[in-house]
CSV table of C-alpha atoms in Angstrom, one decimal:
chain,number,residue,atom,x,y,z
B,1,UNK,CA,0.0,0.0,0.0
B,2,UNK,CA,1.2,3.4,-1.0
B,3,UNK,CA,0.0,6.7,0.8
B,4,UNK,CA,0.0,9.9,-1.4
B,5,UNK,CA,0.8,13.2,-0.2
B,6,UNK,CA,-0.1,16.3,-1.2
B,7,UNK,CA,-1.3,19.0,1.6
B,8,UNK,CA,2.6,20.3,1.4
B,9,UNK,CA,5.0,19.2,-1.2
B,10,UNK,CA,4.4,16.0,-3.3
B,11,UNK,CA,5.2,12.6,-1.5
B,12,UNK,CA,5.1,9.0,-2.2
B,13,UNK,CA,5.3,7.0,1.6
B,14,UNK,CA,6.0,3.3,1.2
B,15,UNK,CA,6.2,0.8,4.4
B,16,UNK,CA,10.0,1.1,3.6
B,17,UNK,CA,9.5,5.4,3.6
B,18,UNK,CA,9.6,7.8,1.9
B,19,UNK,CA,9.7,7.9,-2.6
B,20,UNK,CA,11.2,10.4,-4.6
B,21,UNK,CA,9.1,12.0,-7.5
B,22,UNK,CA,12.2,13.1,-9.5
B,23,UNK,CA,11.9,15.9,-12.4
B,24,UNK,CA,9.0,18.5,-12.6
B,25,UNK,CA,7.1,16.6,-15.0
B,26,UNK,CA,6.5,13.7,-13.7
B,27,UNK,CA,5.9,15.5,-10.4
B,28,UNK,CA,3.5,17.1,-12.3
B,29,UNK,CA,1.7,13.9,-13.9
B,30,UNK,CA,1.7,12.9,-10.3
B,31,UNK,CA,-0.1,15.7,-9.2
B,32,UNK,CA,-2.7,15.9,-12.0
B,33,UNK,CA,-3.2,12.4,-11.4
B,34,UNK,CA,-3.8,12.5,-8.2
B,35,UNK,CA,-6.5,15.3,-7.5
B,36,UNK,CA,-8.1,13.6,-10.2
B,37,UNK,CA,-9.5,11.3,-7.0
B,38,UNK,CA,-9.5,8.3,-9.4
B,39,UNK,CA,-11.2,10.2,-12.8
B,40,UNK,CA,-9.9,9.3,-16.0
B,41,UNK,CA,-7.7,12.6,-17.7
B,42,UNK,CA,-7.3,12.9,-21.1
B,43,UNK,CA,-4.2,12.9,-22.5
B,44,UNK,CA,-4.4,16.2,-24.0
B,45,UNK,CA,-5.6,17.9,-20.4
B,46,UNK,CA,-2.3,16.0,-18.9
B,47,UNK,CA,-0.2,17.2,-21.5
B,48,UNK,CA,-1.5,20.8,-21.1
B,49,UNK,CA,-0.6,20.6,-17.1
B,50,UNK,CA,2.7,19.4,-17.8
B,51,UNK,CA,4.3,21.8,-20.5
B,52,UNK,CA,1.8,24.4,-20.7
B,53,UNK,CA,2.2,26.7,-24.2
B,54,UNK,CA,5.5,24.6,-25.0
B,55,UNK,CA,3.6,21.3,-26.2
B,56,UNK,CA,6.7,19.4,-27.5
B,57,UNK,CA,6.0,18.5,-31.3
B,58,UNK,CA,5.5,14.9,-30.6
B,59,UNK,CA,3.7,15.2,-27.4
B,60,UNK,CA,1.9,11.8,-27.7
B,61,UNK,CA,4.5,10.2,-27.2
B,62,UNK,CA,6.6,12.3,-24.5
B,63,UNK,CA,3.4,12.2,-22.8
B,64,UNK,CA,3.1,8.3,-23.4
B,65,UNK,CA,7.3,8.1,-22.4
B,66,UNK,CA,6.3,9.8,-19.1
B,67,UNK,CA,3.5,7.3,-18.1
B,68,UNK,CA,6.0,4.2,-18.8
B,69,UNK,CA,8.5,5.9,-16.6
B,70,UNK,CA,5.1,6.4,-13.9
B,71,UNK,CA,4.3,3.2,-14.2
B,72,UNK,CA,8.1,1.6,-13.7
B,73,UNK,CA,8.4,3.3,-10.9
B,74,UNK,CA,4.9,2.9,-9.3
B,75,UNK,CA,5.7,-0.8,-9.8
B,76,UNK,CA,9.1,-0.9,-8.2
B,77,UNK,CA,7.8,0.7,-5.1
B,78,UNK,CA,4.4,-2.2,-5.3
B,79,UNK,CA,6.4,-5.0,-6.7
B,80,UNK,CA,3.7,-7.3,-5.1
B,81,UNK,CA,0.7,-5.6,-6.5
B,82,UNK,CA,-0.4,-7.5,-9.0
B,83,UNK,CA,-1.9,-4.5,-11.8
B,84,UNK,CA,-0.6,-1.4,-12.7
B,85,UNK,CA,-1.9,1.9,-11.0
B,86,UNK,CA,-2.4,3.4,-14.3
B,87,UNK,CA,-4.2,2.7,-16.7
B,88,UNK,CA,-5.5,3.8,-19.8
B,89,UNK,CA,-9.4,4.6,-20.5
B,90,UNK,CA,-11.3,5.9,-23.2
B,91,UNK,CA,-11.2,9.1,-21.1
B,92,UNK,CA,-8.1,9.3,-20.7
B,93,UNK,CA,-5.3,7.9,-17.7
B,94,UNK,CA,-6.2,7.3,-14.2
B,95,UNK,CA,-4.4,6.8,-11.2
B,96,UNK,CA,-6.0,4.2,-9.1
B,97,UNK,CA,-5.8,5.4,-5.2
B,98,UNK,CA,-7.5,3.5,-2.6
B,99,UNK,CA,-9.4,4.8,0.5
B,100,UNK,CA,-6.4,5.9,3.0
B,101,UNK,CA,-4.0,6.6,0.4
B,102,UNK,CA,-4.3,10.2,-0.8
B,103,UNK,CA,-3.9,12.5,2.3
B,104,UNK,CA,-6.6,15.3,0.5
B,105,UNK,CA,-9.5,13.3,-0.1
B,106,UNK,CA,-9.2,12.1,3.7
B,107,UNK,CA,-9.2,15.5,4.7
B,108,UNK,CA,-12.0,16.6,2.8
B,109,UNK,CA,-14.0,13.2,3.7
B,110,UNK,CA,-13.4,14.5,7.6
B,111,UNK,CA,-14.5,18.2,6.6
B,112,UNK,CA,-17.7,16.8,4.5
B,113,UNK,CA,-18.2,14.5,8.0
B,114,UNK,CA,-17.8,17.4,10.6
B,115,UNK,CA,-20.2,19.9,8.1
B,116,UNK,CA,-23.3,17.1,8.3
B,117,UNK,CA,-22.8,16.4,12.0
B,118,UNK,CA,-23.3,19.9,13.0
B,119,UNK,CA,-22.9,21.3,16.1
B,120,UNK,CA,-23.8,17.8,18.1
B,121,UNK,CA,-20.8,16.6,20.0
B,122,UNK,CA,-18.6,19.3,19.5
B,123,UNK,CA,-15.8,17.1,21.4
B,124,UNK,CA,-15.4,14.7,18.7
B,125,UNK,CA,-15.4,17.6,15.8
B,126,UNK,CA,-12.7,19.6,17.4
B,127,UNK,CA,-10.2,16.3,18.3
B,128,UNK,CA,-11.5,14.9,14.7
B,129,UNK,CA,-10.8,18.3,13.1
B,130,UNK,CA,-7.5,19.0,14.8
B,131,UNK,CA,-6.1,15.5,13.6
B,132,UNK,CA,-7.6,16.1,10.4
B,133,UNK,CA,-5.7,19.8,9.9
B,134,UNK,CA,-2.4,18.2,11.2
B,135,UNK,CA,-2.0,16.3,7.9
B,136,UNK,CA,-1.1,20.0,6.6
B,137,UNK,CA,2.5,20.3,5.8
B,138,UNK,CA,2.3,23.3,4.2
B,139,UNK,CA,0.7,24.8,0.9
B,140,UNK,CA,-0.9,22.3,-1.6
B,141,UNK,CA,1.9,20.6,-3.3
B,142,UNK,CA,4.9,22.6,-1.5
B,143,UNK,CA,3.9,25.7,-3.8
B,144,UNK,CA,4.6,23.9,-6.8
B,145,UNK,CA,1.3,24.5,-8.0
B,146,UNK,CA,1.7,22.9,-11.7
B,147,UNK,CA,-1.0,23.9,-14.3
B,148,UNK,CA,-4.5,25.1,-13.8
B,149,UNK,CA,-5.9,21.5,-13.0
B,150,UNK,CA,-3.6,21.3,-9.9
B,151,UNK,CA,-4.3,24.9,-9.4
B,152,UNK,CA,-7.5,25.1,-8.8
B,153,UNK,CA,-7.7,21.7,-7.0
B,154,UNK,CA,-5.2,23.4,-4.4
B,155,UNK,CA,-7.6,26.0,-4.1
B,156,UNK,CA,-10.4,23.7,-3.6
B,157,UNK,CA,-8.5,21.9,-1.2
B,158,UNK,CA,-7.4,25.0,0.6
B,159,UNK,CA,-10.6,26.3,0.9
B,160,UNK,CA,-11.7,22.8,2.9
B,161,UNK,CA,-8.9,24.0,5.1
B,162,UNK,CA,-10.8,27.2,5.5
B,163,UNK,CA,-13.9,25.1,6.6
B,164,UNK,CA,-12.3,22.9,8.8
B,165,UNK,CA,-10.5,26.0,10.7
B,166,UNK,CA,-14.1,27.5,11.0
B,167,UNK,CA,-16.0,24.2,12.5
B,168,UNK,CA,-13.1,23.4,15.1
B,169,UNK,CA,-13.2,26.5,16.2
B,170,UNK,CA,-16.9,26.3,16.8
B,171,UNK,CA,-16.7,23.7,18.4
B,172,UNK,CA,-13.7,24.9,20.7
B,173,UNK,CA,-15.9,27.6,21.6
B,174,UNK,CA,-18.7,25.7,22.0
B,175,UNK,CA,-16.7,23.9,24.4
B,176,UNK,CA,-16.1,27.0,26.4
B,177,UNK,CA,-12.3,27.4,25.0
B,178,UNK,CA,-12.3,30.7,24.6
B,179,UNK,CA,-8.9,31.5,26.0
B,180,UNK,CA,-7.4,28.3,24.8
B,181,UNK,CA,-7.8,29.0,20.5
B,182,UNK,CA,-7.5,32.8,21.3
B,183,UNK,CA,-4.1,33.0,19.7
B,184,UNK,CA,-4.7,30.6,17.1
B,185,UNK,CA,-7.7,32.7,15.9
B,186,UNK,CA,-6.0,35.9,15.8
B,187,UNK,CA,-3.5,34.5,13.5
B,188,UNK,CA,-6.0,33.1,11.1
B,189,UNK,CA,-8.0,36.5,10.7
B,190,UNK,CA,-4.4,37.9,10.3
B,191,UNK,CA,-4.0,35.4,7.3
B,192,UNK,CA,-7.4,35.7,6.1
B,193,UNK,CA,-8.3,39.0,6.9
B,194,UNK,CA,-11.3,39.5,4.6
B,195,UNK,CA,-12.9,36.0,5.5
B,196,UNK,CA,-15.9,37.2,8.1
B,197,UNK,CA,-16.1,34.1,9.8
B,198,UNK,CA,-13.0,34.2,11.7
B,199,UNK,CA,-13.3,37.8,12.4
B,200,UNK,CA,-17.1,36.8,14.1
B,201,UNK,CA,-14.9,34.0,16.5
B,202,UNK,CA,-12.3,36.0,17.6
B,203,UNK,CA,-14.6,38.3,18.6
B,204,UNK,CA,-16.6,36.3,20.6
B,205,UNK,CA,-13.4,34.3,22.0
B,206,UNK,CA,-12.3,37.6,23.3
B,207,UNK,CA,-15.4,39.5,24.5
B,208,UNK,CA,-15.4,35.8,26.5
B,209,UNK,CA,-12.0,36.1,27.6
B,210,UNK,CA,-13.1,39.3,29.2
B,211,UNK,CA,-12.2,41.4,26.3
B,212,UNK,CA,-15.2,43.8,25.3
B,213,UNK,CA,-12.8,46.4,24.1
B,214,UNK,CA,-10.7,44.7,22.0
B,215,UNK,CA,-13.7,42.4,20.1
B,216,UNK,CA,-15.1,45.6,19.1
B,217,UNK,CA,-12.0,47.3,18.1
B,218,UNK,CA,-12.0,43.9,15.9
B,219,UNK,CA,-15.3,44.6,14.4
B,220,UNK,CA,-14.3,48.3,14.0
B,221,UNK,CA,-10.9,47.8,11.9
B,222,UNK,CA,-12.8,44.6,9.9
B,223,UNK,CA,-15.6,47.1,9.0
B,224,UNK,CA,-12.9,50.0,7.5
B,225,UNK,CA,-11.0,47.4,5.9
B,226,UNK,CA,-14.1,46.1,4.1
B,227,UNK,CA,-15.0,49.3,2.7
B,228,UNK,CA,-11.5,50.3,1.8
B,229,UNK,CA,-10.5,47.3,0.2
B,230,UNK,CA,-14.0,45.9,-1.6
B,231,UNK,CA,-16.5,49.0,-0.9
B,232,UNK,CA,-18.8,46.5,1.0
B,233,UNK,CA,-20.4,46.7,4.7
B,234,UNK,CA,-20.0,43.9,6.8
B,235,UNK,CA,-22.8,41.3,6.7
B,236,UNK,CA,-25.4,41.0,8.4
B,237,UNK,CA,-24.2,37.9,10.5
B,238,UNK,CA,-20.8,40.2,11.7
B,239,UNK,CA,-23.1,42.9,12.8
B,240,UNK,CA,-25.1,40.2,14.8
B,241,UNK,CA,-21.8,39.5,16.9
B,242,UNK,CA,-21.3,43.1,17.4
B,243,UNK,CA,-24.5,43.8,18.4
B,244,UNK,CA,-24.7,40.6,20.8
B,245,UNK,CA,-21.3,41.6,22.6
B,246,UNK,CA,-22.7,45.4,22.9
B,247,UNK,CA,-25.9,43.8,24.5
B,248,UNK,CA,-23.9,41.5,27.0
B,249,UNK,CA,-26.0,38.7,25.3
B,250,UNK,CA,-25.6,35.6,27.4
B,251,UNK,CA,-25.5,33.1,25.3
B,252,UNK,CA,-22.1,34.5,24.3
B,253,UNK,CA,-20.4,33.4,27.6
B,254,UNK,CA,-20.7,30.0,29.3
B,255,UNK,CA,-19.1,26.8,29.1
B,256,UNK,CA,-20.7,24.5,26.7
B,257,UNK,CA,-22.6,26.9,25.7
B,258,UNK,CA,-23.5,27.4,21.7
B,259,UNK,CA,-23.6,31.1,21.0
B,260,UNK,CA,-26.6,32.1,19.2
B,261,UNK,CA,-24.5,35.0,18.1
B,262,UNK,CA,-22.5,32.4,15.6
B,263,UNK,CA,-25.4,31.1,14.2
B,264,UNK,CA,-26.6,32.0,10.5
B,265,UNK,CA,-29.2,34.6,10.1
């Protein structure tokens, strides 16, 4: 069994370790392959990711030379196994990747999970969200994004990432955590200073760390910044925050204790 990497750069784990991908291109098969999730490409899409506007003239066959290598080397490291991992389709190539072995579509499977449990058992969705946001080892593919296919699956993936940031720390507060993912949330609305959300749970994980000031100051410098950088006000949920810490609402404060003021209006 092989495990496939790619939240951080590109790796191949074997029982043995780790597998080098050597060359950009075949990296880049890899890749495409990969968040692919088991769907035929076409060999004209594959060739596209790999050498962009400079198609080489016979680029059947340097694609085709590029799969052999793939499939030699996919072999060596599965010498028991006893069919290839690629294979060709009418559609195109495809990778075949079992359930465990690509670290993304685990992640997103745990994401997909936490979103339909909602906010029952907010123990298990913070410890299964926490272990799920370790597999991160940096950004999709080591920032070796290849061509548009792997470009905007890295975006997909890191917008799961977004999601999964938001429900743990729903469920942290939920949990009465406040103080605990305080620093962790300032960071992400430092990263991600136009995404609401986060800006709504540090607010609340201050005003419940005994922080009134500073949550509205929050709300205060995410309001100019939205209308400086996008001309927009914030939306309605944000205001509901701000308006719930101005009101002492207390449903904010409490352990275990969802806060009405995170809930969608």
């Amino acid at each position: 069994m092989l495990r496939f990497s790619v939240l951080g750069a590109l790796e191949i784990r074997t029982a043995a370790g780790e597998a080098d991908v050597c060359g950009d291109l075949q990296r880049t098969l890899v890749q495409t392959l990969l968040v692919s999730e088991g769907r035929p490409v076409s060999g004209e899409s594959l060739a596209e990711e790999m050498w962009g506007e400079t198609l080489p003239d016979h680029r059947a066959n340097a694609l085709q030379a590029h799969i052999s290598r793939l499939r030699r080397r996919l072999r060596a490291l599965e010498p028991d196994r006893p069919t290839s991992r690629v294979t060709i389709h009418p559609a195109g190539y495809r990778l075949s990747v079992g359930e465990g072995e690509l670290d993304a579509a685990e992640f997103v499977r745990v994401v997909r999970q936490a979103e339909s449990a909602g906010p029952k058992d907010p123990e298990r969705t913070a410890r299964m969200l926490g272990e799920a946001l370790a597999l991160w080892r940096g950004p999709v593919f080591g920032g070796f994004p290849g061509g548009t296919m792997c470009q905007l699956a890295g975006a997909r993936y890191e917008e799961y990432r977004m999601r999964a940031m938001e429900l743990r720390f729903d469920a942290e507060l939920r949990l009465g955590r406040h103080a605990s993912v305080l620093a962790e949330l300032a960071e992400a609305h430092t990263n991600h200073s136009l995404r609401e959300r986060f800006c709504e749970q540090l607010m609340v994980a201050l005003y419940c760390s005994g922080r009134q000031a500073d949550a509205l100051d929050v709300f205060r410098r995410m309001r100019r910044r939205l209308d400086e950088e996008l001309g927009i006000q914030p939306s309605p949920a944000l205001r509901k925050v701000e308006l719930a810490i101005l009101s002492h609402d207390p449903a904010l404060t409490g352990d275990r204790l969802a806060p009405t003021a995170l809930q969608p209006v």
